mmCIF file of C-alpha atoms in Angstrom:
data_model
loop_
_atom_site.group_PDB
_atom_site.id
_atom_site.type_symbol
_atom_site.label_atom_id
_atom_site.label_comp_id
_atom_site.label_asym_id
_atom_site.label_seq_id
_atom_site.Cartn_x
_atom_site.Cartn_y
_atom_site.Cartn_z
ATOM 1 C CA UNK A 1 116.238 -121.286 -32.897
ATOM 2 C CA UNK A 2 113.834 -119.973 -35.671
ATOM 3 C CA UNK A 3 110.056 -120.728 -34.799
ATOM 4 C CA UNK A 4 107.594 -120.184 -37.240
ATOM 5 C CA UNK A 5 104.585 -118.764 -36.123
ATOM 6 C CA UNK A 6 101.491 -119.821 -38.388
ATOM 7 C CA UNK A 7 99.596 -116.225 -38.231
ATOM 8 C CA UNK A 8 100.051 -112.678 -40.213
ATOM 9 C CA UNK A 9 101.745 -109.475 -38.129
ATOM 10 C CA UNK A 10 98.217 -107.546 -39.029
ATOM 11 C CA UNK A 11 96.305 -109.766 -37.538
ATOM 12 C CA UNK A 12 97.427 -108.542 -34.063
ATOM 13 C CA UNK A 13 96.815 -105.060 -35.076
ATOM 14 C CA UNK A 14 93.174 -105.841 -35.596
ATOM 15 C CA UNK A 15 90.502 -103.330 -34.745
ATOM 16 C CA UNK A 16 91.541 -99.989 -33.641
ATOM 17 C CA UNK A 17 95.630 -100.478 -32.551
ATOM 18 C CA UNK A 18 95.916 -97.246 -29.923
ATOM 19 C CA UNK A 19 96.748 -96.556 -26.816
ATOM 20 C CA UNK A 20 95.382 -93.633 -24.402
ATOM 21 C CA UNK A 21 98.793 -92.327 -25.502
ATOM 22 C CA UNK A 22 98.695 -92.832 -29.486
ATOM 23 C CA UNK A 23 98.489 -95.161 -32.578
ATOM 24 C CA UNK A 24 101.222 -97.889 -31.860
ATOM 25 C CA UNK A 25 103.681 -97.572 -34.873
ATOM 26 C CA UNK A 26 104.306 -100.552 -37.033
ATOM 27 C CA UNK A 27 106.493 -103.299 -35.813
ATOM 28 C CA UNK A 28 106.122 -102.332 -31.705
ATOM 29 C CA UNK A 29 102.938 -104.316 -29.989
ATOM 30 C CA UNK A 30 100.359 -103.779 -26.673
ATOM 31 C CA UNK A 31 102.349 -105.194 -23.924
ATOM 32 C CA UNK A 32 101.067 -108.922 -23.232
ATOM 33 C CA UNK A 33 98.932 -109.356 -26.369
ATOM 34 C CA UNK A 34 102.001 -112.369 -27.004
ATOM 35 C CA UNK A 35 104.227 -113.614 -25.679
ATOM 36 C CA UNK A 36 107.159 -116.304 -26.432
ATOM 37 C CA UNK A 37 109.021 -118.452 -24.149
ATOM 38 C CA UNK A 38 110.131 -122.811 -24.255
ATOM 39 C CA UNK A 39 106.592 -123.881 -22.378
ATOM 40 C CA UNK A 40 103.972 -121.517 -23.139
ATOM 41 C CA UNK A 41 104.093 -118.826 -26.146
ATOM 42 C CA UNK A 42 100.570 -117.445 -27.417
ATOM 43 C CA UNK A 43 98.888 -114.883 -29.456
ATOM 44 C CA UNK A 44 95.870 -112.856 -29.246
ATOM 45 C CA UNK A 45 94.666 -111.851 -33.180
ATOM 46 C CA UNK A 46 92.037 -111.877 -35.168
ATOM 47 C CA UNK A 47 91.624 -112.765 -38.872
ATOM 48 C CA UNK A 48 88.251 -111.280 -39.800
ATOM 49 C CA UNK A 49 87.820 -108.537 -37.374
ATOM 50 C CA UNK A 50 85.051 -109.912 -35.938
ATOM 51 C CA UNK A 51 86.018 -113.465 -34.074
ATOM 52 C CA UNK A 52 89.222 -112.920 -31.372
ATOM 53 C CA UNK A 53 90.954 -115.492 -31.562
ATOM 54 C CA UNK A 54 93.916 -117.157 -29.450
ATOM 55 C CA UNK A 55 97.128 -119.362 -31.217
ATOM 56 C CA UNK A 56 99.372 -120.820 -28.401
ATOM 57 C CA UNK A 57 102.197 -123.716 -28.289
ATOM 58 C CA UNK A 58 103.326 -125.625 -25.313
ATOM 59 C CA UNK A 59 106.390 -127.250 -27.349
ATOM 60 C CA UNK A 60 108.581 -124.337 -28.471
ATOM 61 C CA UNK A 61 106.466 -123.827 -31.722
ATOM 62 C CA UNK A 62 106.551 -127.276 -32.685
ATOM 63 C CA UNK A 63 102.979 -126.917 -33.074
ATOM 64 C CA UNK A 64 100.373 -124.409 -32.738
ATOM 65 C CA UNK A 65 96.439 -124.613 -31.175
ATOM 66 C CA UNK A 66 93.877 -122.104 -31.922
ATOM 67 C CA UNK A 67 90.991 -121.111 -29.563
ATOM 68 C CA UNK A 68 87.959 -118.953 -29.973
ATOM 69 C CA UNK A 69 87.978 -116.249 -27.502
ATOM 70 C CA UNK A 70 84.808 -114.012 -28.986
ATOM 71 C CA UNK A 71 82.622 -114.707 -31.462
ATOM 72 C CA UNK A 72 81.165 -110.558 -31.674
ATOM 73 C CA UNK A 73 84.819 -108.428 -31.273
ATOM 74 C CA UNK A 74 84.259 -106.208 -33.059
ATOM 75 C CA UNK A 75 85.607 -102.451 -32.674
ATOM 76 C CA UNK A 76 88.339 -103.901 -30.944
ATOM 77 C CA UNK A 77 90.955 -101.489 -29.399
ATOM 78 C CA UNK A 78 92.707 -102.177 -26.233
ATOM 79 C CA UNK A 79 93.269 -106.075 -25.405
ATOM 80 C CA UNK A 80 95.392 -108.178 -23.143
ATOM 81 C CA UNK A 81 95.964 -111.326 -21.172
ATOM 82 C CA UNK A 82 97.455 -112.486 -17.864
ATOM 83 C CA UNK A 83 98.145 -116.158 -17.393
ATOM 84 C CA UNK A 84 98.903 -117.489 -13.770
ATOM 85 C CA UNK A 85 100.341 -120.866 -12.482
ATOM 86 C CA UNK A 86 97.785 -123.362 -12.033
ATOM 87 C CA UNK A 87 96.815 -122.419 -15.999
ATOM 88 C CA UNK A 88 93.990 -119.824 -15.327
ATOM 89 C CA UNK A 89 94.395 -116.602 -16.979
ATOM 90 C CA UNK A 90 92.180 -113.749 -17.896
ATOM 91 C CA UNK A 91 91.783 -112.214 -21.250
ATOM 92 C CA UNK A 92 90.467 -108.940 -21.369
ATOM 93 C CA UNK A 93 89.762 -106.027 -24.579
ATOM 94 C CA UNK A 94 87.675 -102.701 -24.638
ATOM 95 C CA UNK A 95 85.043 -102.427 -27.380
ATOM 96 C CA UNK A 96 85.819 -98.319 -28.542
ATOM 97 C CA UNK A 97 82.783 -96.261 -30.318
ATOM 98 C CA UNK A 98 83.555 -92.923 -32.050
ATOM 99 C CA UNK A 99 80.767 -91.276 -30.866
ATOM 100 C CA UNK A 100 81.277 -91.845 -27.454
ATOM 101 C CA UNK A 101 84.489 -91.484 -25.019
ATOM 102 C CA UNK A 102 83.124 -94.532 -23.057
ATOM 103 C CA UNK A 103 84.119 -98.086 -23.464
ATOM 104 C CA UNK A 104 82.762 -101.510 -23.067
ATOM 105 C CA UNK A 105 85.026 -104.016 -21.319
ATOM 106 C CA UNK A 106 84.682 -107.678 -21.946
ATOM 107 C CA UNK A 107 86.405 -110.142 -19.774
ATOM 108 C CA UNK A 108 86.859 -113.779 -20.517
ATOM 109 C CA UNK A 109 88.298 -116.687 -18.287
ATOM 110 C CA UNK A 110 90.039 -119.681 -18.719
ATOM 111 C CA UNK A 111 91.298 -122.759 -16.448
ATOM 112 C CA UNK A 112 93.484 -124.551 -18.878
ATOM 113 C CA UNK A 113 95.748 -122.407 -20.383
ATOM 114 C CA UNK A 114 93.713 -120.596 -22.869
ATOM 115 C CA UNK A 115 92.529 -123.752 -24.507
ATOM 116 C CA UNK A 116 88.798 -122.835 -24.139
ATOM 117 C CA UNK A 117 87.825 -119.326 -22.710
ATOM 118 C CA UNK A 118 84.311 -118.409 -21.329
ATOM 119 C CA UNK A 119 83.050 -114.947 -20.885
ATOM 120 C CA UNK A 120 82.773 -114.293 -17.335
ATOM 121 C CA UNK A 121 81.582 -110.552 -17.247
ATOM 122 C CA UNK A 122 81.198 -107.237 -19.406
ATOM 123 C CA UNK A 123 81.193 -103.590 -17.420
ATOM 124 C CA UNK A 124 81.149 -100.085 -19.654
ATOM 125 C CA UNK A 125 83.717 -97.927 -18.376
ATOM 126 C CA UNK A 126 82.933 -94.154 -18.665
ATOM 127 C CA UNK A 127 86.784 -93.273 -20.345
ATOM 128 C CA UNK A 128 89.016 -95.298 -22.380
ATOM 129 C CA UNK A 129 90.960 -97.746 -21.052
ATOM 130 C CA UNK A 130 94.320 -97.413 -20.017
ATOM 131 C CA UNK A 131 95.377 -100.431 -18.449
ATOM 132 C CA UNK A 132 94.092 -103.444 -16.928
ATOM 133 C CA UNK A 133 96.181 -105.521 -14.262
ATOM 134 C CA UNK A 134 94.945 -108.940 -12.655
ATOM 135 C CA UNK A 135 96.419 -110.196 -9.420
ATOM 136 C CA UNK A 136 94.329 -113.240 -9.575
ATOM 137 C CA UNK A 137 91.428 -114.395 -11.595
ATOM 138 C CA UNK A 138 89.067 -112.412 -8.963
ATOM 139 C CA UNK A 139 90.854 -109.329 -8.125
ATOM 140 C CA UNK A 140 91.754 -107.006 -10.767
ATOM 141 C CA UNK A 141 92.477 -103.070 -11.790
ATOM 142 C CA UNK A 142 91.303 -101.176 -14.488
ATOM 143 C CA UNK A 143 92.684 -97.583 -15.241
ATOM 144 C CA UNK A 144 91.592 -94.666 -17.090
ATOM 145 C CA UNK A 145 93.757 -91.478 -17.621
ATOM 146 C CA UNK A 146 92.431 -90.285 -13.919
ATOM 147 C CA UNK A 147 90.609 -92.942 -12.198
ATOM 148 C CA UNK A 148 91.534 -96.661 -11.017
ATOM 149 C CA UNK A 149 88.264 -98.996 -10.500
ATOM 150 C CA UNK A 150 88.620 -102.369 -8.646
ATOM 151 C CA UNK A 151 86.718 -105.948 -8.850
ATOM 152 C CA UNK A 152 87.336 -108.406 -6.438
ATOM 153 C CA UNK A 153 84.559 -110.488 -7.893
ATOM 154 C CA UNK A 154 86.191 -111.396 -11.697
ATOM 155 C CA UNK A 155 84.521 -108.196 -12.626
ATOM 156 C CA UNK A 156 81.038 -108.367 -11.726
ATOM 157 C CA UNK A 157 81.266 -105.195 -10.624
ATOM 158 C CA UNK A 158 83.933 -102.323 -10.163
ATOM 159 C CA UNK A 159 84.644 -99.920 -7.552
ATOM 160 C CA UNK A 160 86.629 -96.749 -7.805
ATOM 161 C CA UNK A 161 89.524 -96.940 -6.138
ATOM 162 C CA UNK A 162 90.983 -94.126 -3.570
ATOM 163 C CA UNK A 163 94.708 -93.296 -4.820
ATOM 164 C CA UNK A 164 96.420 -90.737 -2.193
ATOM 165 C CA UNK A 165 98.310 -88.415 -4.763
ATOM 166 C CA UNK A 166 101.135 -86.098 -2.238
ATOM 167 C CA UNK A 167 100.798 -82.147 -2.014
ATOM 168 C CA UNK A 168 103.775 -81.473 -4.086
ATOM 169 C CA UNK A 169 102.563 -84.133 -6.742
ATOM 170 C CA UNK A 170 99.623 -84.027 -8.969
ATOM 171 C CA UNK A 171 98.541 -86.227 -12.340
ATOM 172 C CA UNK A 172 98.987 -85.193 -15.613
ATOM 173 C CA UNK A 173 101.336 -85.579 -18.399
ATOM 174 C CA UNK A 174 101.194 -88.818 -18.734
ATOM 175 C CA UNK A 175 98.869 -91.780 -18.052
ATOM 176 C CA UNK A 176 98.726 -92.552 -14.013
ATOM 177 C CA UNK A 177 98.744 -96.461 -14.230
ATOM 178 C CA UNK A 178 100.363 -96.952 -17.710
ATOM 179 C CA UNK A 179 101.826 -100.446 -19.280
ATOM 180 C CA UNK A 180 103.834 -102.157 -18.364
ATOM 181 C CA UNK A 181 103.186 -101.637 -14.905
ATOM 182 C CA UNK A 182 101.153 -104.599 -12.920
ATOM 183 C CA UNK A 183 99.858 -104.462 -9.840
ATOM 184 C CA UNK A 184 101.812 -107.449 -7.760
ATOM 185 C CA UNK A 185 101.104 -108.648 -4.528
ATOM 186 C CA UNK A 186 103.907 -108.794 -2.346
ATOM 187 C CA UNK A 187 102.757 -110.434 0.906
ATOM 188 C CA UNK A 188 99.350 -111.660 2.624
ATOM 189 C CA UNK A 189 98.132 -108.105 2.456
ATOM 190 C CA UNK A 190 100.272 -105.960 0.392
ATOM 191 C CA UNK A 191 99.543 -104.685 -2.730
ATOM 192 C CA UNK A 192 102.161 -102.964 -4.500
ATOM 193 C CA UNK A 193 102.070 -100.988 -8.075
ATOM 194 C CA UNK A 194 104.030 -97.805 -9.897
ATOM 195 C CA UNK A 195 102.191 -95.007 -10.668
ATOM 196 C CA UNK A 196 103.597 -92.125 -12.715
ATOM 197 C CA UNK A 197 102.686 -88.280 -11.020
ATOM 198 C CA UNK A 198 104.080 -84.971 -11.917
ATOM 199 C CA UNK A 199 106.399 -83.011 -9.697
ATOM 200 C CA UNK A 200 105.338 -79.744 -8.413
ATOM 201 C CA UNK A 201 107.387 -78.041 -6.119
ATOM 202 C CA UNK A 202 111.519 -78.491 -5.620
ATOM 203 C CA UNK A 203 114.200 -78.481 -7.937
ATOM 204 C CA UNK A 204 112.214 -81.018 -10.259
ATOM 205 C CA UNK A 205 109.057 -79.364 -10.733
ATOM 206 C CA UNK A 206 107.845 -80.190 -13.659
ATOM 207 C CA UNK A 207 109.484 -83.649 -13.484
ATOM 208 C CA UNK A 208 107.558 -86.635 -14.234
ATOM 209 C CA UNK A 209 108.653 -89.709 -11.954
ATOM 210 C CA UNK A 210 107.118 -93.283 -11.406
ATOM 211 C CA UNK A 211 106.247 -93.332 -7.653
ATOM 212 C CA UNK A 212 105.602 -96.484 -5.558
ATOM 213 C CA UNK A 213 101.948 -97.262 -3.782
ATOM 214 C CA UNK A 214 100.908 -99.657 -1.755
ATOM 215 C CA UNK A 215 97.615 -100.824 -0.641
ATOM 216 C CA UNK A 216 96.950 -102.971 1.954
ATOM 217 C CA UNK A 217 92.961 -103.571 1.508
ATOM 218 C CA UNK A 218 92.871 -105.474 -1.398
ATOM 219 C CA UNK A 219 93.388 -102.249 -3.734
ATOM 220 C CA UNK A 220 90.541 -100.073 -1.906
ATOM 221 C CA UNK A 221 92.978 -97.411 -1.183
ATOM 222 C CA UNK A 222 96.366 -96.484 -2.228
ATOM 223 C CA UNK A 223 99.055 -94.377 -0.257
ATOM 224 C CA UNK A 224 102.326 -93.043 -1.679
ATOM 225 C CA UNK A 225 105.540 -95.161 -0.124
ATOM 226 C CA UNK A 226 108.078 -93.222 -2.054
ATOM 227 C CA UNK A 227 109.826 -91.682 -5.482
ATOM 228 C CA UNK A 228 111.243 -94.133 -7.359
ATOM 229 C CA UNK A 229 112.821 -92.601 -10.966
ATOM 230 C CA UNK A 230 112.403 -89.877 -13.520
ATOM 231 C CA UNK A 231 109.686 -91.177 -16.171
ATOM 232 C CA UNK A 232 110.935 -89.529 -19.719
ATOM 233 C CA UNK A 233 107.426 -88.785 -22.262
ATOM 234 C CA UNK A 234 108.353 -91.704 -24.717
ATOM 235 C CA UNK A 235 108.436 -94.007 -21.862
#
């Protein structure tokens, strides 16, 4: 089934299209800045580089609905959203400045399926961001290429987060908490997540591999559970 989606490709590339990593070549897209499936597909774009905006269809395509996210994006670089089952989601994008390394985070809310957002909070966060992960409306991550801060109030405020790195591990090479990885929760009070840590000692030193955490304070402190596999560079 072809479904014709009523927007142009650069509009998603609006704004500064990097990662921590790199420019995003043409034709490959931030993970969950779309997404397409029979009962919910939506995009985050803007037309004007100014207003973000979001398209979305509940009816495979049949038709299309366009809310205003932001009226002042502009300087746009990283963005995302996370929907969850009762139809709130959380819509978040950094605001990048040359002339600074810091970043200002916006985050916006809705309850009904991204048919009308509402700013909910703004932090500045002192590097770039590298990846932001909701659990919930109220409890979310944000990474930078060496720290991971935590809100449990929608992102009123942020705390940095303890992450137990091994002896024979360290970070480096590539981005600690990098897309797609989400942190999940698993049970009552178990948080689990993949983050990526260079080997140091042993017959892989020099290895990178994606290592599984788990915190069971609400993201307040992460301890190693074990190695999971070898993470390649263009991973």
């Amino acid at each position: 089934m072809v479904i014709f989606v009523p927007l142009k490709p650069e509009w998603m590339r609006s704004g500064s299209y990097l990662l921590t990593s790199g420019e995003i070549p043409l034709g490959y897209w931030m993970d969950k800045t779309y997404n397409i499936a029979p009962d919910f597909s939506w995009f985050i774009y803007s037309d004007n580089e100014k207003e973000l905006s979001f398209l979305f269809s509940h009816d495979q395509g049949k038709t299309w609905q366009k809310s205003l996210v932001s009226e002042n994006a502009q300087r746009i670089r990283y963005r995302k959203a996370q929907f969850f089952a009762d139809g709130s989601g959380v819509l978040v994008y950094s605001n990048a400045s040359p002339e600074v390394s810091s970043e200002g985070l916006e985050i916006f809310q809705t309850n009904d399926f991204g048919k009308t957002w509402s700013r909910s909070n703004g932090t500045t966060i002192n590097q770039p961001v590298q990846n932001v992960s909701f659990v919930n409306p109220t409890l979310g991550f944000v990474s930078t290429r060496e720290n991971l801060y935590y809100t449990n109030n929608s992102g009123s405020s942020f705390k940095e987060a303890v992450v137990t790195i091994p002896a024979d591990y360290q970070t480096g090479g590539l981005d600690l908490f990098q897309t797609p990885n989400e942190v999940t929760q698993v049970s009552t009070n178990q948080l689990e997540t993949k983050f990526y840590l260079l080997k140091m000692a042993g017959i892989d030193q020099g290895k990178m591999f994606a290592c599984l955490y788990r915190s069971s304070d609400n993201g307040e402190t992460w301890q190693f559970a074990e190695q999971l596999s070898e993470v390649k560079p263009t991973e």
